[in-house]
Amino acid sequence: MPRSSLDSSPQPFFGALWSGGAAQALRTIAIAPLTALLAGCSGDWVVMNPAGDVARQQADLVVLSTWLMLLIIVPVMALTVWFAWKYRAGSEQTEADYAPDWNHSTQLELVIWSAPLLIIIALGALTWVGTHLLDPYRTIGRIDHAREVPAQAKPLEVQVVALDWKWLFIYPEQKIATVNELVVPVDRPLRFRITSSAVMNSFYAPALAGQIYAMPGMETKLHAVLNRQGQFEGFSANYSGAGFSNMRFAMRGVSDSGFATWAKGVRDGAGELDRAAYLKLEKPSEKEPVRHFASVAPDLFDAVVDLCVRPGKMCMSQMMALDAKGGTGAAGRWNVAALTYDKFGREDISTALPGLLTEADQVFIKAYCGDNRPMTAMGHEVKAPVSTGTLRGAGMVWPDPVQAKPNRAMHLATSSDNSAS
């Protein structure tokens, strides 16, 4: 909203209302909180002064929504004080304007209902456009307000796993992993794939973008960009147990060359994050220091999402592939009984129900569960908007999901069907 439109209309009203000796004290009391808020916006209040374009747009949405709501809130608060003063007991104005038979005013009804209605329409349009443009599954269409994403730009993929109570970041392209440290190059599109190992959590880096939930057995996505180098902080925004308060990670924005140097330094270091190392890492711990892994198992993240990191566990995608083809009959009951997805190793139990598990059944289970390589689910991403120039949908066309290629789950289902026949 232009500054002139804010300064022109309210001044006569507030000037008449706040005149006199006692008005100076009232003005001081009213302006002091606003001054503190504005100082916070220009200082270290990271939510309103972020370093990423997505978070910047979210902050603008908050500001615009607040101004629209203040168009009603401020006049209502002011009129409340004005009416209480004007029609106070003993006032001459009260006696002069006393109208006991008054019951309706068309002009007043129009003002009372039209102003909130217009503001609700404006908020609705703003929210609809902002919600679709800032969809975390939507690839970003710009680096900042003045630069679009280059056609040849390749997003940096970071796989995020919420553990108890720490954060694991896997860089599949660089083939490295870190604990409680996220390093990203500035002005490069970022693509986060997010999941959790135990309970529902929330990945939140205020300088980068809004919070995104992390859930076990599921994958969520976030597309963002960091526009400024520096040191930032991220944390869990969803209570997840005793170590929740210390579930924080350091985030650094560096140049492209600085990121390449950092990644090379991690690769030249020590530490291998295979499945065995991950099973040790996922055990609950608090205030975990920053750790680096020079190599990482290529299918580890998919195994976490598929709930089959531990050897011998049937992956969810394998079970769903079998179910999609009609299941395995009565023998499939052992998959549920002996392969429960918990943290206590029930998949190692050889007798699911005492006296009922036959040798043939054991062979059947081992045959289906011996290969527990995870399978990547069909991806769902929304393309960036064609244009942000118009208000009507911000130039967006109906989103076409970017479908992934057929994965190994479909192949397994076909193979099992062929073998059964």
XYZ file of N, CA and C in Angstrom, residues 28-167:
420
model
N 2.499 8.826 23.104
C 3.753 8.161 23.483
C 3.521 6.683 23.788
N 2.425 6.419 24.541
C 2.124 5.032 24.894
C 1.799 4.211 23.649
N 1.092 4.796 22.689
C 0.688 4.053 21.496
C 1.833 3.829 20.535
N 2.757 4.784 20.437
C 3.842 4.698 19.454
C 4.979 3.831 19.953
N 5.181 3.734 21.259
C 6.317 2.989 21.800
C 6.347 1.527 21.351
N 5.220 0.764 21.462
C 5.283 -0.630 20.974
C 5.557 -0.720 19.482
N 4.982 0.219 18.702
C 5.217 0.199 17.261
C 6.678 0.441 16.936
N 7.314 1.354 17.684
C 8.733 1.613 17.466
C 9.577 0.391 17.769
N 9.227 -0.317 18.838
C 9.970 -1.530 19.182
C 9.815 -2.596 18.110
N 8.597 -2.728 17.573
C 8.369 -3.714 16.524
C 9.146 -3.378 15.267
N 9.128 -2.099 14.882
C 9.858 -1.694 13.689
C 11.356 -1.881 13.877
N 11.841 -1.641 15.085
C 13.265 -1.865 15.350
C 13.604 -3.333 15.215
N 12.690 -4.192 15.646
C 12.926 -5.620 15.499
C 12.948 -6.046 14.055
N 12.089 -5.440 13.215
C 12.054 -5.805 11.802
C 13.358 -5.450 11.116
N 13.996 -4.384 11.521
C 15.232 -3.968 10.870
C 16.469 -4.558 11.525
N 16.270 -5.311 12.615
C 17.417 -5.859 13.320
C 17.540 -7.349 13.127
N 17.425 -8.099 14.233
C 17.659 -9.536 14.189
C 16.376 -10.353 14.192
N 15.243 -9.715 13.903
C 13.989 -10.447 13.840
C 13.954 -11.182 12.513
N 14.459 -12.406 12.513
C 14.757 -13.112 11.271
C 13.497 -13.437 10.483
N 12.370 -13.618 11.141
C 11.145 -13.957 10.423
C 10.736 -12.821 9.484
N 10.922 -11.583 9.917
C 10.554 -10.435 9.099
C 11.725 -9.869 8.316
N 12.912 -10.382 8.567
C 14.096 -9.933 7.827
C 14.921 -11.150 7.417
N 14.336 -12.053 6.593
C 15.008 -13.305 6.265
C 16.068 -13.129 5.189
N 16.785 -14.210 4.935
C 17.840 -14.199 3.920
C 17.447 -14.962 2.661
N 16.244 -15.530 2.631
C 15.781 -16.291 1.476
C 14.561 -15.659 0.842
N 14.438 -15.815 -0.465
C 13.347 -15.166 -1.192
C 11.991 -15.737 -0.810
N 11.892 -17.038 -0.591
C 10.614 -17.626 -0.205
C 10.166 -17.079 1.147
N 11.083 -17.036 2.110
C 10.752 -16.471 3.422
C 10.429 -14.982 3.314
N 11.085 -14.290 2.379
C 10.801 -12.867 2.170
C 9.373 -12.664 1.688
N 8.935 -13.493 0.754
C 7.565 -13.402 0.260
C 6.565 -13.760 1.359
N 6.900 -14.716 2.194
C 6.016 -15.062 3.305
C 5.914 -13.911 4.296
N 7.038 -13.227 4.535
C 7.015 -12.068 5.427
C 6.163 -10.945 4.837
N 6.277 -10.739 3.522
C 5.453 -9.716 2.874
C 3.970 -10.056 2.996
N 3.653 -11.334 2.899
C 2.264 -11.761 3.049
C 1.749 -11.444 4.451
N 2.589 -11.651 5.457
C 2.206 -11.328 6.831
C 1.977 -9.822 6.996
N 2.878 -9.022 6.419
C 2.762 -7.569 6.539
C 1.502 -7.057 5.848
N 1.263 -7.508 4.617
C 0.081 -7.054 3.885
C -1.203 -7.479 4.592
N -1.229 -8.697 5.094
C -2.418 -9.158 5.814
C -2.645 -8.336 7.075
N -1.556 -8.003 7.754
C -1.676 -7.199 8.978
C -2.232 -5.814 8.678
N -1.720 -5.168 7.619
C -2.222 -3.842 7.258
C -3.704 -3.902 6.890
N -4.108 -4.917 6.152
C -5.519 -5.036 5.789
C -6.399 -5.203 7.028
N -5.941 -5.990 7.980
C -6.723 -6.166 9.204
C -6.727 -4.900 10.053
N -5.627 -4.154 10.038
C -5.577 -2.909 10.817
C -6.537 -1.855 10.282
N -6.907 -1.959 9.003
C -7.879 -1.017 8.448
C -9.208 -1.083 9.182
N -9.498 -2.223 9.775
C -10.714 -2.363 10.574
C -10.417 -2.216 12.053
N -9.328 -2.835 12.493
C -9.039 -2.866 13.935
C -8.791 -1.464 14.487
N -7.970 -0.677 13.803
C -7.630 0.655 14.321
C -8.857 1.562 14.411
N -9.678 1.696 13.350
C -10.874 2.532 13.504
C -11.828 2.042 14.591
N -11.988 0.729 14.710
C -12.890 0.211 15.739
C -12.369 0.548 17.135
N -11.062 0.379 17.367
C -10.502 0.705 18.674
C -10.617 2.196 18.964
N -10.362 3.005 17.930
C -10.442 4.453 18.121
C -11.878 4.895 18.380
N -12.821 4.343 17.615
C -14.223 4.717 17.809
C -14.745 4.267 19.162
N -14.213 3.152 19.662
C -14.626 2.701 20.994
C -14.281 3.753 22.051
N -13.043 4.267 21.964
C -12.631 5.310 22.913
C -13.432 6.583 22.687
N -13.641 6.931 21.422
C -14.337 8.188 21.092
C -15.785 8.173 21.574
N -16.496 7.063 21.326
C -17.882 6.971 21.767
C -17.969 6.956 23.291
N -17.056 6.248 23.946
C -17.085 6.212 25.412
C -16.881 7.610 25.996
N -16.019 8.406 25.343
C -15.778 9.762 25.843
C -16.927 10.700 25.501
N -17.428 10.601 24.283
C -18.466 11.531 23.837
C -19.765 11.336 24.597
N -20.136 10.097 24.833
C -21.421 9.808 25.467
C -21.252 9.366 26.920
N -20.266 9.918 27.573
C -20.056 9.607 28.982
C -21.153 10.251 29.821
N -21.362 9.715 31.002
C -22.397 10.238 31.892
C -22.090 11.686 32.267
N -23.102 12.520 32.187
C -22.936 13.917 32.559
C -22.485 14.805 31.427
N -22.235 14.253 30.241
C -21.787 15.071 29.117
C -22.961 15.814 28.502
N -22.726 17.098 28.134
C -23.766 17.867 27.473
C -24.101 17.264 26.107
N -23.117 16.667 25.452
C -23.347 16.059 24.144
C -24.303 14.878 24.255
N -24.244 14.176 25.372
C -25.153 13.051 25.568
C -26.590 13.504 25.621
N -26.850 14.603 26.343
C -28.209 15.132 26.440
C -28.694 15.665 25.103
N -27.799 16.313 24.352
C -28.206 16.929 23.088
C -28.498 15.891 22.006
N -27.738 14.800 21.987
C -27.897 13.785 20.937
C -28.766 12.620 21.359
N -29.409 12.710 22.492
C -30.219 11.610 22.983
C -31.402 11.370 22.061
N -31.492 10.128 21.483
C -32.566 9.789 20.542
C -33.072 8.400 20.889
N -33.995 8.288 21.809
C -34.441 6.970 22.274
C -35.202 6.172 21.216
N -35.765 6.819 20.185
C -36.545 6.108 19.168
C -35.720 5.719 17.949
N -34.419 6.027 17.968
C -33.578 5.687 16.791
C -33.355 4.186 16.733
N -33.467 3.572 15.505
C -33.264 2.125 15.389
C -32.586 1.692 14.097
N -32.381 2.575 13.144
C -31.807 2.137 11.882
C -31.170 3.302 11.136
N -30.073 2.969 10.432
C -29.411 3.930 9.548
C -28.846 3.152 8.366
N -29.368 3.418 7.167
C -28.899 2.709 5.972
C -27.429 3.011 5.698
N -27.058 4.286 5.856
C -25.659 4.657 5.610
C -24.722 3.932 6.570
N -25.125 3.858 7.835
C -24.280 3.190 8.821
C -24.189 1.687 8.540
N -25.285 1.063 8.124
C -25.264 -0.354 7.793
C -24.329 -0.626 6.612
N -24.359 0.259 5.611
C -23.485 0.069 4.458
C -22.013 0.131 4.867
N -21.684 1.060 5.736
C -20.295 1.185 6.180
C -19.889 -0.027 7.021
N -20.787 -0.429 7.935
C -20.454 -1.518 8.846
C -20.216 -2.819 8.097
N -20.998 -3.083 7.047
C -20.897 -4.364 6.349
C -19.990 -4.312 5.119
N -19.940 -3.215 4.434
C -19.152 -3.172 3.195
C -17.651 -3.153 3.480
N -17.223 -2.417 4.493
C -15.785 -2.336 4.782
C -15.200 -3.703 5.153
N -15.784 -4.440 6.104
C -15.231 -5.782 6.391
C -15.322 -6.724 5.190
N -16.413 -6.613 4.410
C -16.560 -7.491 3.254
C -15.451 -7.251 2.237
N -15.141 -5.987 1.972
C -14.075 -5.673 1.018
C -12.720 -6.174 1.524
N -12.496 -6.029 2.815
C -11.220 -6.478 3.374
C -11.121 -8.003 3.320
N -12.232 -8.696 3.582
C -12.219 -10.162 3.503
C -11.962 -10.613 2.069
N -12.556 -9.928 1.102
C -12.306 -10.268 -0.304
C -10.839 -10.064 -0.647
N -10.270 -8.941 -0.191
C -8.851 -8.676 -0.463
C -7.962 -9.713 0.213
N -8.269 -10.064 1.472
C -7.488 -11.084 2.168
C -7.614 -12.446 1.484
N -8.822 -12.766 1.027
C -9.019 -14.033 0.339
C -8.211 -14.131 -0.943
N -8.222 -13.043 -1.740
C -7.442 -13.044 -2.980
C -5.950 -13.132 -2.688
N -5.511 -12.375 -1.692
C -4.095 -12.391 -1.322
C -3.671 -13.769 -0.829
N -4.508 -14.386 -0.013
C -4.185 -15.706 0.526
C -4.188 -16.764 -0.557
N -5.161 -16.714 -1.459
C -5.241 -17.727 -2.523
C -4.004 -17.672 -3.413
N -3.655 -16.476 -3.847
C -2.493 -16.335 -4.726
C -1.216 -16.725 -3.983
N -1.064 -16.213 -2.752
C 0.146 -16.511 -1.989
C 0.292 -17.981 -1.667
N -0.833 -18.638 -1.346
C -0.777 -20.062 -1.014
C -0.283 -20.890 -2.194
N -0.758 -20.584 -3.389
C -0.343 -21.350 -4.563
C 1.077 -20.989 -5.005
N 1.422 -19.727 -4.937
C 2.768 -19.335 -5.347
C 3.833 -19.864 -4.391
N 3.500 -19.965 -3.102
C 4.468 -20.399 -2.105
C 4.265 -21.850 -1.699
N 3.603 -22.628 -2.525
C 3.452 -24.057 -2.287
C 4.844 -24.676 -2.166
N 5.164 -25.338 -1.041
C 6.516 -25.900 -0.881
C 6.848 -26.966 -1.908
N 5.835 -27.593 -2.524
C 6.085 -28.588 -3.560
C 6.326 -27.947 -4.926
N 6.136 -26.651 -5.025
C 6.321 -25.950 -6.298
C 7.779 -25.524 -6.453
N 8.375 -25.850 -7.578
C 9.731 -25.387 -7.843
C 9.728 -23.868 -7.951
N 10.764 -23.240 -7.440
C 10.789 -21.781 -7.423
C 10.989 -21.244 -8.839
N 10.396 -20.091 -9.113
C 10.512 -19.479 -10.428
C 11.451 -18.298 -10.469
N 11.977 -17.907 -9.293
C 12.876 -16.754 -9.274
C 13.892 -16.901 -8.162
N 15.027 -16.227 -8.348
C 16.062 -16.190 -7.316
C 15.731 -15.128 -6.282
N 15.315 -13.982 -6.745
C 14.807 -12.908 -5.889
C 13.851 -12.078 -6.723
N 13.446 -10.915 -6.210
C 12.438 -10.117 -6.904
C 12.917 -9.588 -8.244
N 14.232 -9.579 -8.479
C 14.766 -9.011 -9.719
C 15.366 -10.056 -10.655
N 15.490 -11.306 -10.216
C 16.164 -12.319 -11.025
C 15.338 -13.602 -11.090
N 15.142 -14.087 -12.298
C 14.487 -15.363 -12.487
C 15.506 -16.493 -12.395
N 15.015 -17.699 -12.207
C 15.903 -18.864 -12.157
C 16.416 -19.145 -13.570
N 17.728 -19.205 -13.775
C 18.249 -19.520 -15.112
C 17.747 -20.876 -15.601
N 17.556 -20.960 -16.909
C 17.011 -22.189 -17.482
C 17.909 -23.390 -17.216
N 19.215 -23.173 -17.172
C 20.157 -24.282 -16.976
C 20.462 -24.556 -15.514
N 19.860 -23.824 -14.606
C 20.153 -23.995 -13.178
C 19.656 -25.356 -12.687
N 20.504 -26.068 -11.954
C 20.163 -27.370 -11.396
C 20.008 -27.237 -9.884
N 18.841 -27.575 -9.334
C 18.655 -27.448 -7.882
C 19.605 -28.373 -7.122
N 20.035 -27.904 -5.966
C 20.814 -28.736 -5.060
C 19.844 -29.540 -4.200
N 19.952 -30.859 -4.255
C 19.071 -31.710 -3.459
C 19.715 -32.011 -2.117
N 18.925 -31.817 -1.066
C 19.346 -32.149 0.288
C 18.267 -33.026 0.906
N 18.664 -34.186 1.386
C 17.733 -35.108 2.032
C 17.824 -34.918 3.543
N 16.691 -34.653 4.165
C 16.638 -34.295 5.583
C 15.919 -35.392 6.357
N 16.545 -35.864 7.429
C 15.940 -36.874 8.298
C 15.904 -36.327 9.719
N 14.721 -36.246 10.293
C 14.569 -35.824 11.684
C 14.768 -37.041 12.590
N 15.794 -36.987 13.424
C 16.090 -38.070 14.364
C 15.799 -37.599 15.785
N 15.876 -38.499 16.736
C 15.750 -38.145 18.154
C 17.145 -37.906 18.736
N 17.546 -36.694 19.102
C 16.952 -35.416 18.808
C 18.024 -34.618 18.108
N 18.099 -34.824 16.817
C 19.134 -34.235 15.977
C 18.648 -34.276 14.535
N 19.406 -33.615 13.663
C 19.046 -33.534 12.250
C 20.148 -34.160 11.400
